[in-house]
mmCIF file of C-alpha atoms in Angstrom:
data_model
loop_
_atom_site.group_PDB
_atom_site.id
_atom_site.type_symbol
_atom_site.label_atom_id
_atom_site.label_comp_id
_atom_site.label_asym_id
_atom_site.label_seq_id
_atom_site.Cartn_x
_atom_site.Cartn_y
_atom_site.Cartn_z
ATOM 1 C CA MET A 1 0.000 0.000 0.000
ATOM 2 C CA SER A 2 2.855 2.371 0.842
ATOM 3 C CA LYS A 3 4.390 1.783 -2.593
ATOM 4 C CA LEU A 4 1.092 2.699 -4.232
ATOM 5 C CA THR A 5 0.593 5.906 -2.257
ATOM 6 C CA SER A 6 4.188 6.960 -2.890
ATOM 7 C CA GLN A 7 3.529 7.208 -6.632
ATOM 8 C CA ARG A 8 3.301 10.805 -7.855
ATOM 9 C CA LEU A 9 0.165 10.318 -9.948
ATOM 10 C CA VAL A 10 -1.921 8.453 -7.374
ATOM 11 C CA TRP A 11 -3.185 11.474 -5.471
ATOM 12 C CA PRO A 12 -3.961 13.669 -8.500
ATOM 13 C CA VAL A 13 -5.938 10.796 -10.009
ATOM 14 C CA ALA A 14 -7.761 10.281 -6.698
ATOM 15 C CA VAL A 15 -8.691 13.975 -6.552
ATOM 16 C CA LEU A 16 -9.865 13.911 -10.181
ATOM 17 C CA VAL A 17 -12.065 10.886 -9.472
ATOM 18 C CA ALA A 18 -13.461 12.599 -6.370
ATOM 19 C CA LEU A 19 -14.350 15.695 -8.408
ATOM 20 C CA LEU A 20 -16.039 13.571 -11.061
ATOM 21 C CA VAL A 21 -18.084 11.819 -8.371
ATOM 22 C CA ALA A 22 -19.028 15.183 -6.866
ATOM 23 C CA ASN A 23 -20.172 16.419 -10.267
ATOM 24 C CA LEU A 24 -22.158 13.232 -10.745
ATOM 25 C CA MET A 25 -23.888 13.679 -7.389
ATOM 26 C CA ALA A 26 -24.801 17.261 -8.288
ATOM 27 C CA ASN A 27 -25.854 16.364 -11.832
ATOM 28 C CA HIS A 28 -26.947 12.763 -12.392
ATOM 29 C CA SER A 29 -26.559 13.092 -16.164
ATOM 30 C CA PHE A 30 -22.978 14.270 -15.843
ATOM 31 C CA LEU A 31 -21.473 11.093 -17.329
ATOM 32 C CA SER A 32 -23.976 10.799 -20.159
ATOM 33 C CA ILE A 33 -22.607 11.122 -23.700
ATOM 34 C CA THR A 34 -24.953 11.409 -26.634
ATOM 35 C CA LEU A 35 -24.419 11.196 -30.377
ATOM 36 C CA GLN A 36 -26.121 13.885 -32.448
ATOM 37 C CA ASP A 37 -25.574 14.267 -36.172
ATOM 38 C CA GLY A 38 -22.545 12.007 -35.860
ATOM 39 C CA ASN A 39 -20.868 14.198 -33.182
ATOM 40 C CA LEU A 40 -20.296 13.499 -29.491
ATOM 41 C CA PHE A 41 -21.982 15.721 -26.923
ATOM 42 C CA GLY A 42 -22.074 15.683 -23.133
ATOM 43 C CA PRO A 43 -20.592 17.269 -20.000
ATOM 44 C CA LEU A 44 -17.453 15.119 -20.178
ATOM 45 C CA VAL A 45 -16.910 16.071 -23.810
ATOM 46 C CA ASP A 46 -17.305 19.740 -22.883
ATOM 47 C CA ILE A 47 -14.706 19.380 -20.108
ATOM 48 C CA LEU A 48 -12.198 17.833 -22.500
ATOM 49 C CA ARG A 49 -12.877 20.493 -25.126
ATOM 50 C CA ARG A 50 -12.511 23.406 -22.701
ATOM 51 C CA ALA A 51 -9.414 21.838 -21.155
ATOM 52 C CA ALA A 52 -7.600 21.622 -24.508
ATOM 53 C CA PRO A 53 -6.108 25.173 -24.381
ATOM 54 C CA ILE A 54 -4.998 24.636 -20.775
ATOM 55 C CA VAL A 55 -3.393 21.324 -21.736
ATOM 56 C CA LEU A 56 -1.428 22.983 -24.530
ATOM 57 C CA VAL A 57 -0.171 25.859 -22.388
ATOM 58 C CA ALA A 58 0.603 23.514 -19.476
ATOM 59 C CA LEU A 59 2.686 21.227 -21.718
ATOM 60 C CA GLY A 60 4.951 24.103 -22.677
ATOM 61 C CA MET A 61 5.018 25.315 -19.078
ATOM 62 C CA SER A 62 6.097 21.861 -17.865
ATOM 63 C CA LEU A 63 9.219 21.866 -20.013
ATOM 64 C CA VAL A 64 10.028 25.470 -19.076
ATOM 65 C CA ILE A 65 9.667 24.739 -15.356
ATOM 66 C CA ALA A 66 11.795 21.611 -15.773
ATOM 67 C CA THR A 67 14.695 23.901 -16.742
ATOM 68 C CA ARG A 68 14.204 26.010 -13.569
ATOM 69 C CA GLY A 69 12.327 28.646 -15.533
ATOM 70 C CA ILE A 70 8.803 29.980 -15.774
ATOM 71 C CA ASP A 71 6.805 31.642 -18.537
ATOM 72 C CA LEU A 72 4.360 34.310 -17.397
ATOM 73 C CA SER A 73 3.783 35.593 -20.925
ATOM 74 C CA VAL A 74 1.727 32.680 -22.292
ATOM 75 C CA GLY A 75 -1.559 34.560 -21.821
ATOM 76 C CA ALA A 76 -0.240 37.597 -23.672
ATOM 77 C CA VAL A 77 1.176 35.395 -26.448
ATOM 78 C CA ALA A 78 -2.241 33.751 -26.799
ATOM 79 C CA ALA A 79 -3.780 37.229 -27.078
ATOM 80 C CA ILE A 80 -1.296 38.237 -29.782
ATOM 81 C CA SER A 81 -1.891 35.065 -31.780
ATOM 82 C CA GLY A 82 -5.683 35.164 -31.537
ATOM 83 C CA SER A 83 -5.858 38.891 -32.253
ATOM 84 C CA TRP A 84 -3.723 38.654 -35.376
ATOM 85 C CA ALA A 85 -5.640 35.711 -36.814
ATOM 86 C CA SER A 86 -8.985 37.385 -36.117
ATOM 87 C CA MET A 87 -7.838 40.688 -37.586
ATOM 88 C CA HIS A 88 -6.603 39.029 -40.769
ATOM 89 C CA ILE A 89 -9.849 37.105 -41.227
ATOM 90 C CA VAL A 90 -12.103 40.095 -40.483
ATOM 91 C CA SER A 91 -10.193 42.369 -42.846
ATOM 92 C CA SER A 92 -10.316 39.791 -45.654
ATOM 93 C CA SER A 93 -12.902 40.101 -48.389
ATOM 94 C CA ASP A 94 -13.600 36.351 -48.413
ATOM 95 C CA ARG A 95 -13.804 34.885 -44.922
ATOM 96 C CA THR A 96 -14.741 31.442 -46.183
ATOM 97 C CA SER A 97 -11.519 31.069 -48.153
ATOM 98 C CA VAL A 98 -9.286 28.260 -46.888
ATOM 99 C CA GLY A 99 -6.210 30.206 -47.984
ATOM 100 C CA VAL A 100 -7.183 33.173 -45.824
ATOM 101 C CA VAL A 101 -7.592 30.935 -42.779
ATOM 102 C CA LEU A 102 -4.292 29.140 -43.421
ATOM 103 C CA VAL A 103 -2.402 32.432 -43.747
ATOM 104 C CA ALA A 104 -3.998 33.706 -40.535
ATOM 105 C CA VAL A 105 -3.104 30.544 -38.606
ATOM 106 C CA VAL A 106 0.458 30.235 -39.939
ATOM 107 C CA VAL A 107 1.350 33.891 -39.369
ATOM 108 C CA ALA A 108 -0.187 33.807 -35.893
ATOM 109 C CA LEU A 109 1.861 30.742 -34.929
ATOM 110 C CA VAL A 110 5.026 32.301 -36.347
ATOM 111 C CA MET A 111 4.421 35.368 -34.182
ATOM 112 C CA ALA A 112 3.974 33.103 -31.145
ATOM 113 C CA VAL A 113 7.231 31.279 -31.920
ATOM 114 C CA VAL A 114 9.054 34.604 -32.250
ATOM 115 C CA ALA A 115 7.667 35.648 -28.872
ATOM 116 C CA GLY A 116 8.939 32.402 -27.343
ATOM 117 C CA LEU A 117 12.321 32.937 -28.983
ATOM 118 C CA PHE A 118 12.442 36.427 -27.489
ATOM 119 C CA ASN A 119 11.857 35.019 -24.014
ATOM 120 C CA GLY A 120 14.439 32.304 -24.563
ATOM 121 C CA LEU A 121 17.102 34.801 -25.671
ATOM 122 C CA LEU A 122 16.517 36.966 -22.612
ATOM 123 C CA VAL A 123 16.830 33.977 -20.286
ATOM 124 C CA SER A 124 19.560 31.858 -21.877
ATOM 125 C CA VAL A 125 21.774 34.402 -23.658
ATOM 126 C CA LEU A 126 21.392 37.548 -21.574
ATOM 127 C CA GLY A 127 21.001 35.668 -18.300
ATOM 128 C CA ILE A 128 17.903 37.548 -17.112
ATOM 129 C CA GLN A 129 15.795 35.822 -14.473
ATOM 130 C CA PRO A 130 12.914 33.957 -16.175
ATOM 131 C CA ILE A 131 10.208 35.598 -14.074
ATOM 132 C CA VAL A 132 11.523 39.052 -15.033
ATOM 133 C CA ALA A 133 12.182 38.220 -18.678
ATOM 134 C CA THR A 134 8.715 36.804 -19.297
ATOM 135 C CA LEU A 135 7.077 39.560 -17.255
ATOM 136 C CA VAL A 136 8.279 42.004 -19.919
ATOM 137 C CA LEU A 137 6.302 40.271 -22.662
ATOM 138 C CA MET A 138 3.395 39.616 -20.311
ATOM 139 C CA THR A 139 3.003 43.363 -19.887
ATOM 140 C CA ALA A 140 3.817 44.432 -23.435
ATOM 141 C CA GLY A 141 1.980 41.573 -25.167
ATOM 142 C CA ARG A 142 -1.485 42.804 -24.228
ATOM 143 C CA GLY A 143 -0.624 46.239 -25.550
ATOM 144 C CA LEU A 144 0.646 44.732 -28.792
ATOM 145 C CA ALA A 145 -2.605 42.774 -29.156
ATOM 146 C CA GLN A 146 -4.574 45.985 -28.696
ATOM 147 C CA VAL A 147 -2.474 47.656 -31.370
ATOM 148 C CA ILE A 148 -3.190 44.768 -33.741
ATOM 149 C CA THR A 149 -6.950 45.012 -33.224
ATOM 150 C CA ASN A 150 -6.935 48.835 -33.013
ATOM 151 C CA GLU A 151 -8.409 48.474 -29.502
ATOM 152 C CA LYS A 152 -11.541 46.836 -30.870
ATOM 153 C CA ILE A 153 -13.290 43.534 -30.285
ATOM 154 C CA LEU A 154 -13.231 41.533 -33.497
ATOM 155 C CA TYR A 155 -15.761 38.866 -34.511
ATOM 156 C CA PRO A 156 -14.313 36.320 -36.951
ATOM 157 C CA ASP A 157 -17.661 34.557 -37.388
ATOM 158 C CA ASN A 158 -19.037 32.963 -40.531
ATOM 159 C CA THR A 159 -15.623 31.361 -41.068
ATOM 160 C CA PRO A 160 -16.027 27.558 -41.053
ATOM 161 C CA GLY A 161 -12.322 26.888 -41.458
ATOM 162 C CA TYR A 162 -11.371 28.991 -38.465
ATOM 163 C CA LYS A 163 -14.318 27.768 -36.404
ATOM 164 C CA LEU A 164 -13.016 24.230 -36.815
ATOM 165 C CA ILE A 165 -9.928 24.908 -34.662
ATOM 166 C CA GLY A 166 -11.737 25.528 -31.391
ATOM 167 C CA GLY A 167 -15.382 24.714 -31.945
ATOM 168 C CA GLY A 168 -15.546 22.255 -34.843
ATOM 169 C CA TYR A 169 -15.684 18.460 -35.043
ATOM 170 C CA LEU A 170 -13.683 15.883 -36.929
ATOM 171 C CA ILE A 171 -14.808 12.224 -37.132
ATOM 172 C CA GLY A 172 -17.353 13.040 -34.404
ATOM 173 C CA VAL A 173 -14.783 14.325 -31.875
ATOM 174 C CA PRO A 174 -14.106 18.006 -31.094
ATOM 175 C CA PHE A 175 -11.158 19.083 -33.220
ATOM 176 C CA SER A 176 -9.499 20.871 -30.290
ATOM 177 C CA ILE A 177 -9.307 17.588 -28.370
ATOM 178 C CA LEU A 178 -7.626 15.894 -31.328
ATOM 179 C CA VAL A 179 -5.108 18.729 -31.676
ATOM 180 C CA ALA A 180 -4.273 18.752 -27.962
ATOM 181 C CA GLY A 181 -3.957 14.961 -27.972
ATOM 182 C CA ALA A 182 -1.626 15.041 -30.972
ATOM 183 C CA ILE A 183 0.606 17.705 -29.391
ATOM 184 C CA PHE A 184 0.683 15.730 -26.145
ATOM 185 C CA ALA A 185 1.635 12.503 -27.940
ATOM 186 C CA LEU A 186 4.342 14.273 -29.952
ATOM 187 C CA THR A 187 5.759 15.934 -26.829
ATOM 188 C CA ALA A 188 5.774 12.649 -24.915
ATOM 189 C CA ALA A 189 7.514 10.871 -27.790
ATOM 190 C CA LEU A 190 10.220 13.539 -28.124
ATOM 191 C CA THR A 191 10.919 13.825 -24.400
ATOM 192 C CA ARG A 192 10.592 10.190 -23.336
ATOM 193 C CA GLN A 193 11.668 8.232 -26.405
ATOM 194 C CA THR A 194 14.708 10.396 -27.155
ATOM 195 C CA ALA A 195 17.416 12.023 -25.069
ATOM 196 C CA LEU A 196 15.694 15.411 -25.137
ATOM 197 C CA GLY A 197 13.811 14.800 -21.893
ATOM 198 C CA THR A 198 16.972 13.770 -20.075
ATOM 199 C CA LEU A 199 18.804 16.839 -21.361
ATOM 200 C CA ILE A 200 15.998 19.111 -20.179
ATOM 201 C CA GLU A 201 15.993 17.516 -16.745
ATOM 202 C CA SER A 202 19.788 17.700 -16.463
ATOM 203 C CA VAL A 203 19.731 21.426 -17.231
ATOM 204 C CA GLY A 204 17.103 21.903 -14.563
ATOM 205 C CA VAL A 205 18.924 19.856 -11.929
ATOM 206 C CA ASN A 206 22.306 21.544 -12.325
ATOM 207 C CA PRO A 207 22.942 23.896 -15.247
ATOM 208 C CA GLU A 208 26.665 24.273 -14.502
ATOM 209 C CA ALA A 209 27.265 20.540 -14.241
ATOM 210 C CA SER A 210 25.350 19.926 -17.448
ATOM 211 C CA ARG A 211 27.457 22.582 -19.199
ATOM 212 C CA LEU A 212 30.651 20.922 -17.998
ATOM 213 C CA ALA A 213 29.287 17.593 -19.235
ATOM 214 C CA GLY A 214 29.031 19.016 -22.753
ATOM 215 C CA ILE A 215 25.288 19.763 -22.799
ATOM 216 C CA ARG A 216 24.462 22.995 -24.597
ATOM 217 C CA ALA A 217 22.091 24.432 -22.035
ATOM 218 C CA THR A 218 21.520 27.595 -24.063
ATOM 219 C CA ARG A 219 19.992 25.680 -26.944
ATOM 220 C CA ILE A 220 17.882 23.536 -24.619
ATOM 221 C CA ILE A 221 16.438 26.614 -22.907
ATOM 222 C CA LEU A 222 15.758 28.273 -26.258
ATOM 223 C CA VAL A 223 13.911 25.178 -27.472
ATOM 224 C CA VAL A 224 11.629 24.934 -24.435
ATOM 225 C CA TYR A 225 10.684 28.630 -24.533
ATOM 226 C CA VAL A 226 9.995 28.460 -28.271
ATOM 227 C CA PHE A 227 7.812 25.411 -27.672
ATOM 228 C CA SER A 228 5.990 27.224 -24.879
ATOM 229 C CA GLY A 229 5.312 30.153 -27.210
ATOM 230 C CA PHE A 230 4.040 27.818 -29.922
ATOM 231 C CA CYS A 231 1.648 26.086 -27.510
ATOM 232 C CA ALA A 232 0.395 29.443 -26.212
ATOM 233 C CA GLY A 233 -0.203 30.683 -29.768
ATOM 234 C CA LEU A 234 -2.161 27.557 -30.654
ATOM 235 C CA ALA A 235 -4.201 27.945 -27.474
ATOM 236 C CA GLY A 236 -5.001 31.541 -28.477
ATOM 237 C CA LEU A 237 -6.327 30.328 -31.814
ATOM 238 C CA MET A 238 -8.546 27.808 -30.022
ATOM 239 C CA LEU A 239 -9.915 30.387 -27.609
ATOM 240 C CA THR A 240 -10.824 32.954 -30.264
ATOM 241 C CA SER A 241 -12.144 30.313 -32.636
ATOM 242 C CA ASN A 242 -14.429 28.786 -30.014
ATOM 243 C CA SER A 243 -15.854 32.136 -28.873
ATOM 244 C CA THR A 244 -15.902 33.640 -32.407
ATOM 245 C CA SER A 245 -14.597 36.878 -30.887
ATOM 246 C CA ALA A 246 -11.240 38.415 -30.144
ATOM 247 C CA ASP A 247 -10.948 40.759 -27.180
ATOM 248 C CA PRO A 248 -7.271 41.539 -26.495
ATOM 249 C CA ASN A 249 -8.073 42.234 -22.848
ATOM 250 C CA SER A 250 -9.632 38.830 -22.191
ATOM 251 C CA ILE A 251 -7.971 36.336 -24.567
ATOM 252 C CA GLY A 252 -5.999 33.904 -22.421
ATOM 253 C CA LEU A 253 -6.460 36.031 -19.309
ATOM 254 C CA PHE A 254 -4.928 34.242 -16.277
ATOM 255 C CA ILE A 255 -4.323 31.103 -18.338
ATOM 256 C CA GLU A 256 -0.704 31.200 -17.156
ATOM 257 C CA LEU A 257 -1.915 30.686 -13.584
ATOM 258 C CA ASP A 258 -4.065 27.715 -14.610
ATOM 259 C CA ALA A 259 -1.099 26.245 -16.470
ATOM 260 C CA ILE A 260 1.221 26.630 -13.479
ATOM 261 C CA LEU A 261 -1.422 25.095 -11.200
ATOM 262 C CA ALA A 262 -1.830 22.162 -13.598
ATOM 263 C CA VAL A 263 1.927 21.571 -13.584
ATOM 264 C CA VAL A 264 2.161 21.773 -9.785
ATOM 265 C CA ILE A 265 -0.890 19.562 -9.249
ATOM 266 C CA GLY A 266 0.681 17.015 -11.592
ATOM 267 C CA GLY A 267 3.698 16.706 -9.325
ATOM 268 C CA THR A 268 6.322 18.691 -11.228
ATOM 269 C CA SER A 269 8.575 20.638 -8.888
ATOM 270 C CA LEU A 270 8.988 24.378 -9.459
ATOM 271 C CA THR A 271 12.681 24.018 -8.580
ATOM 272 C CA GLY A 272 13.351 22.240 -11.872
ATOM 273 C CA GLY A 273 14.520 18.767 -12.723
ATOM 274 C CA ARG A 274 12.058 15.938 -13.256
ATOM 275 C CA PHE A 275 8.718 16.625 -14.908
ATOM 276 C CA SER A 276 5.596 14.586 -15.539
ATOM 277 C CA LEU A 277 3.572 15.131 -18.701
ATOM 278 C CA TRP A 278 0.863 12.731 -17.554
ATOM 279 C CA GLY A 279 0.648 14.586 -14.258
ATOM 280 C CA THR A 280 0.290 17.860 -16.137
ATOM 281 C CA LEU A 281 -2.519 16.373 -18.236
ATOM 282 C CA ILE A 282 -4.349 15.193 -15.115
ATOM 283 C CA GLY A 283 -3.808 18.586 -13.484
ATOM 284 C CA ALA A 284 -5.414 20.354 -16.446
ATOM 285 C CA PHE A 285 -8.420 18.044 -16.240
ATOM 286 C CA ILE A 286 -8.694 18.711 -12.496
ATOM 287 C CA ILE A 287 -8.820 22.461 -13.087
ATOM 288 C CA GLU A 288 -11.528 22.225 -15.729
ATOM 289 C CA THR A 289 -13.507 19.688 -13.687
ATOM 290 C CA MET A 290 -13.387 22.120 -10.774
ATOM 291 C CA ASN A 291 -14.792 24.821 -13.025
ATOM 292 C CA SER A 292 -17.665 22.539 -14.021
ATOM 293 C CA PHE A 293 -18.438 21.704 -10.397
ATOM 294 C CA VAL A 294 -18.445 25.403 -9.545
ATOM 295 C CA VAL A 295 -21.005 26.046 -12.281
ATOM 296 C CA ILE A 296 -23.212 23.214 -11.057
ATOM 297 C CA ALA A 297 -23.113 23.387 -7.256
ATOM 298 C CA ILE A 298 -21.153 26.385 -5.953
ATOM 299 C CA SER A 299 -21.803 30.090 -5.964
ATOM 300 C CA PRO A 300 -19.640 31.954 -8.498
ATOM 301 C CA ARG A 301 -18.436 34.202 -5.687
ATOM 302 C CA SER A 302 -16.791 31.187 -4.029
ATOM 303 C CA THR A 303 -15.059 29.939 -7.166
ATOM 304 C CA ASP A 304 -11.527 31.030 -6.290
ATOM 305 C CA VAL A 305 -11.846 29.825 -2.691
ATOM 306 C CA PHE A 306 -12.985 26.384 -3.815
ATOM 307 C CA LYS A 307 -10.238 26.055 -6.427
ATOM 308 C CA ALA A 308 -7.595 27.178 -3.939
ATOM 309 C CA GLY A 309 -8.847 24.628 -1.416
ATOM 310 C CA VAL A 310 -8.627 21.782 -3.913
ATOM 311 C CA VAL A 311 -5.115 22.802 -4.936
ATOM 312 C CA VAL A 312 -4.005 22.920 -1.289
ATOM 313 C CA VAL A 313 -5.468 19.448 -0.673
ATOM 314 C CA VAL A 314 -3.662 17.986 -3.685
ATOM 315 C CA CYS A 315 -0.350 19.554 -2.656
ATOM 316 C CA LEU A 316 -0.711 18.254 0.900
ATOM 317 C CA LEU A 317 -1.483 14.759 -0.347
ATOM 318 C CA GLN A 318 1.651 14.852 -2.491
ATOM 319 C CA SER A 319 3.868 16.041 0.363
ATOM 320 C CA PRO A 320 5.664 13.124 2.084
ATOM 321 C CA LYS A 321 6.037 15.143 5.307
ATOM 322 C CA ALA A 322 2.320 15.945 5.410
ATOM 323 C CA ARG A 323 1.410 12.291 4.809
ATOM 324 C CA ARG A 324 3.771 11.118 7.563
ATOM 325 C CA TRP A 325 2.372 13.682 9.993
ATOM 326 C CA PHE A 326 -1.218 12.794 9.150
ATOM 327 C CA GLY A 327 -0.461 9.087 9.428
ATOM 328 C CA GLY A 328 1.122 9.626 12.827
ATOM 329 C CA VAL A 329 -1.939 11.516 14.058
ATOM 330 C CA VAL A 330 -4.263 8.766 12.844
ATOM 331 C CA ARG A 331 -2.214 5.960 14.394
ATOM 332 C CA ARG A 332 -1.597 7.782 17.680
ATOM 333 C CA PRO A 333 -3.187 5.790 20.600
ATOM 334 C CA THR A 334 -6.015 7.535 22.429
ATOM 335 C CA GLY A 335 -6.016 5.434 25.668
ATOM 336 C CA ARG A 336 -3.865 5.726 28.790
ATOM 337 C CA ARG A 337 -0.230 5.367 28.096
ATOM 338 C CA THR A 338 1.341 2.331 29.735
ATOM 339 C CA PRO A 339 4.379 3.167 31.861
ATOM 340 C CA PRO A 340 7.682 1.677 30.810
ATOM 341 C CA PRO A 341 8.695 -1.518 32.635
ATOM 342 C CA THR A 342 10.695 -0.988 35.833
ATOM 343 C CA VAL A 343 14.116 -2.500 36.164
ATOM 344 C CA SER A 344 15.150 -3.662 39.644
ATOM 345 C CA PRO A 345 18.567 -2.448 40.744
ATOM 346 C CA THR A 346 21.277 -5.020 41.088
ATOM 347 C CA ALA A 347 24.370 -5.019 43.214
ATOM 348 C CA PRO A 348 27.325 -3.447 41.529
ATOM 349 C CA ASP A 349 30.007 -5.697 40.380
ATOM 350 C CA THR A 350 32.887 -5.037 42.781
ATOM 351 C CA ALA A 351 35.221 -7.648 41.418
ATOM 352 C CA PRO A 352 38.672 -6.166 40.830
ATOM 353 C CA LEU A 353 39.787 -5.720 37.323
ATOM 354 C CA SER A 354 42.288 -8.270 36.201
ATOM 355 C CA VAL A 355 45.316 -6.636 34.669
ATOM 356 C CA PRO A 356 47.539 -8.912 32.660
ATOM 357 C CA ALA A 357 50.990 -9.230 34.164
ATOM 358 C CA ILE A 358 53.858 -7.788 32.197
ATOM 359 C CA SER A 359 57.074 -9.714 32.493
ATOM 360 C CA VAL A 360 60.272 -7.699 32.424
ATOM 361 C CA PRO A 361 63.320 -9.721 31.612
ATOM 362 C CA ALA A 362 66.137 -9.504 34.132
ATOM 363 C CA LEU A 363 69.352 -7.841 33.152
ATOM 364 C CA ASP A 364 72.370 -10.082 33.146
ATOM 365 C CA GLY A 365 75.825 -8.944 34.019
ATOM 366 C CA ASP A 366 76.804 -7.827 30.531
ATOM 367 C CA HIS A 367 73.790 -5.620 30.237
ATOM 368 C CA THR A 368 74.429 -4.112 33.660
ATOM 369 C CA GLN A 369 78.004 -3.293 32.805
ATOM 370 C CA ASP A 370 76.956 -1.764 29.494
ATOM 371 C CA LEU A 371 74.371 0.348 31.248
ATOM 372 C CA GLU A 372 76.867 1.619 33.820
ATOM 373 C CA THR A 373 79.317 2.489 31.030
ATOM 374 C CA ARG A 374 76.662 4.555 29.153
ATOM 375 C CA THR A 375 75.549 6.388 32.302
ATOM 376 C CA SER A 376 79.121 7.244 33.293
#
């Protein structure tokens, strides 16, 4: 049992199951999935669809945190990406054109990659602290998105190709779920089936030692920040596509906090080193399941309190010290304590110590004469 509870993913999975049960108790049709017009519908499908942007951003955040970094600019990068794509589509004369949508998506993702490269250069080349370096783009990114949209809310509706990204279906499954699943599978394959994951973890454990071992930490850090920017840009496209509107002030707002929470809930340490992609995936599902439970059974004014409480519970369950303390409290006896057994005194052992005799050889006449000669 102790081996099972010591696994990093046990407690996040247990909390996710508990939240699903709570949702089921509040809404008895919570687990029902229906098929309409060949597409899947249901509360669980909605949770997976809404969790897709968080999954994408959290994947990039996991690799960044594994290198002892952090990316606070993912929300702003999502705003830049979604604003540009929406602006290009709205300003086009033919919104239904596939070419227009492809240009909007490709240019938006290129802008997101450039933003990630900018963060990576500040951190790896210039040596700026990650929280400061990404805070620059977090602040300036929203302003850049407002410049792109001319401080207006854009509505890229009546665009089937763009709607597909965040709100469309493919083979009966929401397209956003398929995209997030493909990115997750690709990330897992690159980090766990190749040496890339080990290199990322080594940079996070000890950057100086990894440099002395011949690992090019600068390139590794650049790669993870570029990947984080790409994931944030794709998440921005999903958010604006699903809502068919682009508000630079609200696109991806606070999504960086949800991503960090998903990474922490999944068991990845903020001090760098080992990371868990499966834990991050479960953490993202926990966050979105909490949001669904809030909508069903909790007042909106208590949303943040409830989410904070769940996060604290998960972190405590993952802490070995907290589990040992709680286990000691549970196993502590409640009855009268039995006194320790008394030991009757015994007479001291007064037997003299036996010292082995040392024999000194007697000096014969020659030795005596030699001794007298040396003393005279």
